């Protein structure tokens, strides 16, 4: 049976009580464990019978993981290899000095600070 | 600076709730020295505060604003605001959390102001076109396939990491900001809702659509399925 047929198996005896559309709509609630027990059971029964929805769920989870993995070392330029050996981005010294100067000016304007 | 005034109650309570994350242990000695120095009006303490925290704060400002000059501006504004309002910092909160909320809030305010002036950018995607489509009977129009590359394989390539960041930047601001705050900055739904002045339900809907749109965009642009 192809995955398409499998997904449509409701016509052939594997009746889905929730549709693929509902799986997509309630994915966030499922992952956040906000579905009540009967709904969660139905959701998981659908997943057992529907590989395309499992692939969708896996891709959704992978998207979250990929976003985190790709932004953790944020602002890292695109460059080859030696990821672990790349020095951390230096703090912007010009900005630090600008902040310190602005704070001195602010303190002079209001000595109570 | 008037826009900062309203957030102090928010950042105080949220900072406190995050402070016990390390098993209730006392603040690190460096943090304690900075706090004591700040309260004593020691200039060196302010400089240490800036040097210790500027990197991550600049990164989150840049993520939200997508512009170096605006990020610099907001980070400077945030540190000055922290200096002026240090009395409102509670000792049981983490400095990092407190400063993070100040800068995120300031960046979101800047984003709202600039959006009302300039309208939407040209290279932004239409989220509704990237959501999964279904027939009337609930079956999908497109049957999803497994991805052929793992997260580890994708994330080790610098070029791919840059592509992913660019795709996040293509989301409309109202979806992009929710995704950044929830999935990158790892704030919870209620904190995100409060910062964005939205209901928790709206945050959930936008987060889900942002993830779905990005999932589709990644799959298509990075050719992640065997049929691609």
Short mmCIF file of C-alpha atoms in Angstrom, two decimals:
data_model
loop_
_atom_site.label_atom_id
_atom_site.label_comp_id
_atom_site.label_asym_id
_atom_site.label_seq_id
_atom_site.Cartn_x
_atom_site.Cartn_y
_atom_site.Cartn_z
CA UNK A 1 0.00 0.00 0.00
CA UNK A 2 1.43 3.39 -0.95
CA UNK A 3 1.65 6.11 1.69
CA UNK A 4 -1.12 7.96 -0.09
CA UNK A 5 -3.34 4.90 0.08
CA UNK A 6 -2.30 4.33 3.66
CA UNK A 7 -3.30 7.86 4.57
CA UNK A 8 -6.63 7.35 2.87
CA UNK A 9 -7.14 3.98 4.53
CA UNK A 10 -10.20 5.38 6.27
CA UNK A 11 -12.03 4.26 3.16
CA UNK A 12 -10.78 0.71 3.61
CA UNK A 13 -11.41 -0.03 7.23
CA UNK A 14 -8.78 1.96 9.18
CA UNK A 15 -11.20 4.72 10.04
CA UNK A 16 -9.48 7.90 11.24
CA UNK A 17 -11.51 9.76 13.82
CA UNK A 18 -9.47 12.86 13.11
CA UNK A 19 -8.30 14.01 9.70
CA UNK A 20 -4.83 14.98 8.45
CA UNK A 21 -6.05 18.60 8.50
CA UNK A 22 -6.85 18.30 12.21
CA UNK A 23 -3.48 16.70 12.91
CA UNK A 24 -1.84 19.70 11.25
CA UNK A 25 -4.01 22.16 13.16
CA UNK A 26 -3.48 20.58 16.56
CA UNK A 27 0.20 19.77 16.20
CA UNK A 28 1.32 22.55 18.53
CA UNK A 29 -1.21 21.55 21.20
CA UNK A 30 -0.04 17.93 20.85
CA UNK A 31 3.64 18.81 21.22
CA UNK A 32 2.89 21.14 24.14
CA UNK A 33 0.89 18.31 25.77
CA UNK A 34 -2.22 20.45 25.86
CA UNK A 35 -4.58 17.87 24.33
CA UNK A 36 -6.81 16.01 26.75
CA UNK A 37 -6.31 12.27 27.01
CA UNK A 38 -9.02 11.14 24.53
CA UNK A 39 -7.85 13.68 21.93
CA UNK A 40 -4.23 12.66 22.43
CA UNK A 41 -5.14 9.01 21.98
CA UNK A 42 -6.99 9.80 18.73
CA UNK A 43 -4.08 11.92 17.55
CA UNK A 44 -1.58 9.13 18.17
CA UNK A 45 -3.86 6.51 16.58
CA UNK A 46 -3.94 8.66 13.46
CA UNK A 47 -0.14 8.87 13.46
CA UNK A 48 0.12 5.07 13.68
CA UNK A 49 -1.90 4.79 10.47
CA UNK A 50 -0.61 7.78 8.53
CA UNK A 51 3.11 7.96 7.60
CA UNK A 52 2.76 11.33 5.79
CA UNK A 53 1.50 12.95 8.99
CA UNK A 54 4.42 11.37 10.87
CA UNK A 55 6.80 12.86 8.29
CA UNK A 56 5.10 16.23 8.71
CA UNK A 57 5.41 16.04 12.49
CA UNK A 58 9.09 15.04 12.23
CA UNK A 59 9.80 17.95 9.88
CA UNK A 60 7.99 20.34 12.24
CA UNK A 61 10.10 19.16 15.17
CA UNK A 62 13.25 19.33 13.04
CA UNK A 63 12.40 22.88 12.03
CA UNK A 64 12.37 23.94 15.70
CA UNK A 65 15.66 22.13 16.32
CA UNK A 66 17.27 23.57 13.20
CA UNK A 67 16.26 27.13 14.09
CA UNK A 68 17.87 26.69 17.51
CA UNK A 69 21.00 25.05 16.11
CA UNK A 70 21.49 27.72 13.45
CA UNK A 71 20.98 30.73 15.69
CA UNK A 72 22.85 29.58 18.77
CA UNK A 73 26.21 30.71 17.38
CA UNK A 74 24.44 33.78 16.07
CA UNK A 75 26.01 36.23 13.67
CA UNK A 76 28.66 33.64 12.77
CA UNK A 77 29.67 34.40 9.19
CA UNK A 78 29.42 31.75 6.49
CA UNK A 79 32.87 30.25 6.34
CA UNK A 80 34.29 26.76 5.92
CA UNK A 81 35.09 24.24 8.69
CA UNK A 82 36.81 24.60 12.06
CA UNK A 83 33.56 25.65 13.72
CA UNK A 84 34.80 24.74 17.17
CA UNK A 85 38.06 26.62 16.71
CA UNK A 86 36.50 29.87 15.58
CA UNK A 87 37.03 32.58 18.18
CA UNK A 88 33.91 34.04 19.72
CA UNK A 89 32.81 37.29 18.14
CA UNK A 90 34.57 40.09 19.99
CA UNK A 91 32.36 42.54 21.88
CA UNK A 92 31.83 45.70 19.83
CA UNK A 93 34.33 47.96 21.57
CA UNK A 94 33.13 51.10 19.80
CA UNK A 95 29.62 50.47 21.05
CA UNK A 96 30.87 49.79 24.59
CA UNK A 97 32.72 53.11 24.61
CA UNK A 98 29.66 54.92 23.25
CA UNK A 99 27.51 53.45 26.03
CA UNK A 100 30.04 54.40 28.72
CA UNK A 101 30.26 57.97 27.37
CA UNK A 102 26.47 58.29 27.17
CA UNK A 103 26.16 57.06 30.74
CA UNK A 104 28.72 59.66 31.94
CA UNK A 105 26.73 62.39 30.19
CA UNK A 106 23.49 61.11 31.72
CA UNK A 107 25.05 61.01 35.21
CA UNK A 108 26.33 64.59 34.85
CA UNK A 109 22.90 65.82 33.77
CA UNK A 110 21.33 64.23 36.83
CA UNK A 111 23.94 63.86 39.63
CA UNK A 112 21.39 62.04 41.82
CA UNK A 113 21.90 59.02 39.56
CA UNK B 1 12.81 57.10 27.15
CA UNK B 2 9.21 57.37 28.34
CA UNK B 3 8.41 54.10 26.54
CA UNK B 4 10.60 52.18 28.98
CA UNK B 5 8.71 53.28 32.07
CA UNK B 6 5.82 50.86 31.73
CA UNK B 7 7.92 47.70 31.62
CA UNK B 8 9.60 47.83 35.01
CA UNK B 9 6.92 45.89 36.82
CA UNK B 10 7.04 43.28 34.05
CA UNK B 11 10.80 42.82 34.02
CA UNK B 12 10.98 42.73 37.81
CA UNK B 13 8.50 39.89 38.22
CA UNK B 14 9.75 37.90 35.22
CA UNK B 15 13.35 38.26 36.28
CA UNK B 16 12.46 36.92 39.68
CA UNK B 17 10.69 33.89 38.27
CA UNK B 18 13.76 32.95 36.23
CA UNK B 19 16.21 33.43 39.06
CA UNK B 20 15.69 30.10 40.74
CA UNK B 21 16.52 28.09 37.61
CA UNK B 22 19.91 26.96 38.91
CA UNK B 23 18.47 25.11 41.87
CA UNK B 24 18.13 28.22 44.03
CA UNK B 25 21.89 28.69 44.36
CA UNK B 26 23.24 32.16 45.22
CA UNK B 27 24.15 34.60 42.48
CA UNK B 28 27.60 34.17 40.97
CA UNK B 29 30.20 36.30 42.71
CA UNK B 30 30.81 38.43 39.61
CA UNK B 31 27.13 39.21 39.33
CA UNK B 32 26.94 40.03 43.03
CA UNK B 33 29.92 42.39 42.73
CA UNK B 34 28.34 44.14 39.77
CA UNK B 35 25.04 44.56 41.59
CA UNK B 36 26.72 45.89 44.73
CA UNK B 37 28.88 48.21 42.64
CA UNK B 38 25.90 49.50 40.69
CA UNK B 39 24.04 50.22 43.90
CA UNK B 40 27.09 52.06 45.25
CA UNK B 41 27.32 54.17 42.09
CA UNK B 42 30.66 52.65 41.04
CA UNK B 43 31.45 53.49 37.38
CA UNK B 44 33.56 50.33 37.00
CA UNK B 45 30.58 48.19 37.95
CA UNK B 46 28.57 49.73 35.12
CA UNK B 47 31.41 49.04 32.68
CA UNK B 48 31.58 45.40 33.84
CA UNK B 49 27.82 45.12 33.47
CA UNK B 50 28.13 46.34 29.88
CA UNK B 51 31.08 44.14 28.96
CA UNK B 52 29.60 40.96 30.45
CA UNK B 53 26.16 41.31 28.87
CA UNK B 54 26.57 43.26 25.65
CA UNK B 55 27.23 40.26 23.36
CA UNK B 56 23.95 38.33 23.84
CA UNK B 57 21.93 41.54 24.14
CA UNK B 58 23.31 42.84 20.85
CA UNK B 59 22.59 39.46 19.23
CA UNK B 60 18.92 39.47 20.23
CA UNK B 61 18.50 43.12 19.20
CA UNK B 62 20.04 42.31 15.82
CA UNK B 63 17.80 39.26 15.38
CA UNK B 64 14.72 41.33 15.98
CA UNK B 65 15.71 44.50 14.14
CA UNK B 66 17.83 43.01 11.32
CA UNK B 67 19.92 46.17 11.24
CA UNK B 68 23.25 46.86 12.99
CA UNK B 69 22.69 50.56 13.55
CA UNK B 70 19.25 50.01 15.09
CA UNK B 71 20.59 47.16 17.24
CA UNK B 72 23.46 49.37 18.50
CA UNK B 73 21.00 52.12 19.28
CA UNK B 74 18.62 49.88 21.19
CA UNK B 75 21.39 48.21 23.19
CA UNK B 76 22.76 51.62 24.19
CA UNK B 77 19.28 52.80 25.12
CA UNK B 78 18.74 49.61 27.12
CA UNK B 79 21.94 49.96 29.17
CA UNK B 80 21.20 53.63 29.90
CA UNK B 81 17.70 52.67 30.95
CA UNK B 82 19.11 49.96 33.21
CA UNK B 83 21.52 52.50 34.74
CA UNK B 84 18.75 55.01 35.40
CA UNK B 85 16.35 52.43 36.79
CA UNK B 86 18.71 50.12 38.64
CA UNK B 87 16.75 50.77 41.86
CA UNK B 88 13.94 48.67 40.38
CA UNK B 89 16.21 45.64 39.92
CA UNK B 90 15.39 43.00 42.53
CA UNK B 91 18.31 41.15 44.06
CA UNK B 92 16.71 37.74 43.59
CA UNK B 93 16.51 38.18 39.81
CA UNK B 94 19.23 37.37 37.29
CA UNK B 95 20.80 40.44 35.72
CA UNK B 96 20.91 38.64 32.39
CA UNK B 97 17.16 38.02 32.43
CA UNK B 98 16.36 41.56 33.56
CA UNK B 99 18.53 43.17 30.87
CA UNK B 100 17.23 40.77 28.21
CA UNK B 101 13.62 41.85 28.86
CA UNK B 102 14.60 45.53 28.70
CA UNK B 103 16.35 45.17 25.36
CA UNK B 104 13.72 42.88 23.82
CA UNK B 105 10.97 45.25 24.84
CA UNK B 106 12.85 48.25 23.46
CA UNK B 107 13.56 46.43 20.19
CA UNK B 108 9.89 45.47 19.82
CA UNK B 109 8.85 49.07 20.41
CA UNK B 110 11.32 50.21 17.74
CA UNK B 111 10.02 47.57 15.37
CA UNK B 112 6.41 48.69 15.89
CA UNK B 113 7.34 52.32 15.27
CA UNK B 114 9.37 51.57 12.15
CA UNK B 115 6.65 49.29 10.76
CA UNK B 116 3.99 51.95 11.16
CA UNK B 117 6.28 54.35 9.26
CA UNK B 118 7.51 52.10 6.47
CA UNK B 119 5.07 49.22 5.88
CA UNK B 120 6.10 45.67 5.07
CA UNK B 121 9.41 44.88 3.36
CA UNK B 122 9.52 43.58 -0.17
CA UNK B 123 11.32 40.25 0.40
CA UNK B 124 8.87 39.02 3.03
CA UNK B 125 7.03 35.77 2.28
CA UNK B 126 3.26 35.27 2.39
CA UNK B 127 2.75 32.86 5.29
CA UNK B 128 -0.66 31.66 4.08
CA UNK B 129 0.92 30.38 0.85
CA UNK B 130 3.37 28.29 2.88
CA UNK B 131 0.81 26.57 5.10
CA UNK B 132 -0.20 22.97 4.32
CA UNK B 133 -3.25 22.68 2.05
CA UNK B 134 -6.09 20.21 2.42
CA UNK B 135 -9.01 19.00 0.35
CA UNK B 136 -12.55 19.35 1.67
CA UNK B 137 -12.41 15.82 3.08
CA UNK B 138 -9.36 16.69 5.24
CA UNK B 139 -6.75 14.84 3.14
CA UNK B 140 -3.60 16.78 2.33
CA UNK B 141 -3.03 18.04 -1.21
CA UNK B 142 0.64 17.13 -0.82
CA UNK B 143 1.76 13.94 0.92
CA UNK B 144 4.74 14.69 3.08
CA UNK B 145 7.99 12.81 2.68
CA UNK B 146 10.76 12.24 5.24
CA UNK B 147 13.69 14.64 5.22
CA UNK B 148 16.84 13.05 3.84
CA UNK B 149 19.30 15.09 5.93
CA UNK B 150 19.58 15.20 9.71
CA UNK B 151 19.65 18.39 11.77
CA UNK B 152 23.25 17.63 12.70
CA UNK B 153 24.27 17.38 9.05
CA UNK B 154 22.47 20.60 8.18
CA UNK B 155 23.63 22.64 11.16
CA UNK B 156 27.31 21.84 10.69
CA UNK B 157 27.37 23.68 7.34
CA UNK B 158 27.95 27.41 7.76
CA UNK B 159 26.23 28.14 4.46
CA UNK B 160 23.10 26.27 5.57
CA UNK B 161 23.06 28.07 8.92
CA UNK B 162 23.15 31.37 7.06
CA UNK B 163 20.33 30.22 4.74
CA UNK B 164 18.20 29.26 7.74
CA UNK B 165 18.75 32.67 9.35
CA UNK B 166 17.83 34.36 6.07
CA UNK B 167 14.63 32.32 5.83
CA UNK B 168 13.64 33.32 9.37
CA UNK B 169 14.19 36.94 8.34
CA UNK B 170 11.79 36.47 5.42
CA UNK B 171 8.85 35.79 7.73
CA UNK B 172 6.54 38.77 8.29
CA UNK B 173 7.41 40.64 11.51
CA UNK B 174 4.30 39.53 13.41
CA UNK B 175 5.27 35.88 12.88
CA UNK B 176 9.04 36.37 12.99
CA UNK B 177 9.01 38.08 16.41
CA UNK B 178 6.91 35.30 17.96
CA UNK B 179 9.22 32.64 16.51
CA UNK B 180 12.31 34.45 17.78
CA UNK B 181 10.97 34.98 21.28
CA UNK B 182 9.57 31.44 21.66
CA UNK B 183 11.99 29.23 19.73
CA UNK B 184 15.27 31.14 19.90
CA UNK B 185 15.06 33.23 23.07
CA UNK B 186 13.00 30.44 24.67
CA UNK B 187 10.51 32.69 26.45
CA UNK B 188 7.24 31.01 27.42
CA UNK B 189 3.87 31.82 25.88
CA UNK B 190 2.71 34.21 28.59
CA UNK B 191 5.97 36.18 28.63
CA UNK B 192 5.87 36.44 24.84
CA UNK B 193 2.22 37.51 24.91
CA UNK B 194 2.97 40.20 27.47
CA UNK B 195 5.94 41.61 25.57
CA UNK B 196 4.06 41.63 22.27
CA UNK B 197 0.79 42.86 23.82
CA UNK B 198 -1.09 39.87 22.41
CA UNK B 199 -3.31 37.20 23.92
CA UNK B 200 -1.63 33.84 24.66
CA UNK B 201 -3.96 32.27 22.08
CA UNK B 202 -2.75 34.62 19.36
CA UNK B 203 0.86 33.86 20.26
CA UNK B 204 0.18 30.14 19.86
CA UNK B 205 -1.54 30.57 16.51
CA UNK B 206 1.26 32.76 15.15
CA UNK B 207 3.97 30.45 16.48
CA UNK B 208 2.33 27.44 14.85
CA UNK B 209 1.90 29.20 11.50
CA UNK B 210 5.43 30.59 11.63
CA UNK B 211 6.84 27.10 12.23
CA UNK B 212 4.65 25.58 9.51
CA UNK B 213 5.65 28.26 7.01
CA UNK B 214 9.32 27.92 7.90
CA UNK B 215 9.10 24.14 7.71
CA UNK B 216 7.78 24.38 4.17
CA UNK B 217 10.33 27.03 3.21
CA UNK B 218 13.24 24.98 4.59
CA UNK B 219 12.03 21.82 2.89
CA UNK B 220 11.74 23.58 -0.45
CA UNK B 221 14.83 25.80 -0.36
CA UNK B 222 17.21 23.27 1.18
CA UNK B 223 15.78 20.42 -0.95
CA UNK B 224 15.24 18.22 2.07
CA UNK B 225 13.13 15.46 0.52
CA UNK B 226 14.09 12.75 -1.95
CA UNK B 227 11.68 14.21 -4.53
CA UNK B 228 13.17 17.69 -4.35
#
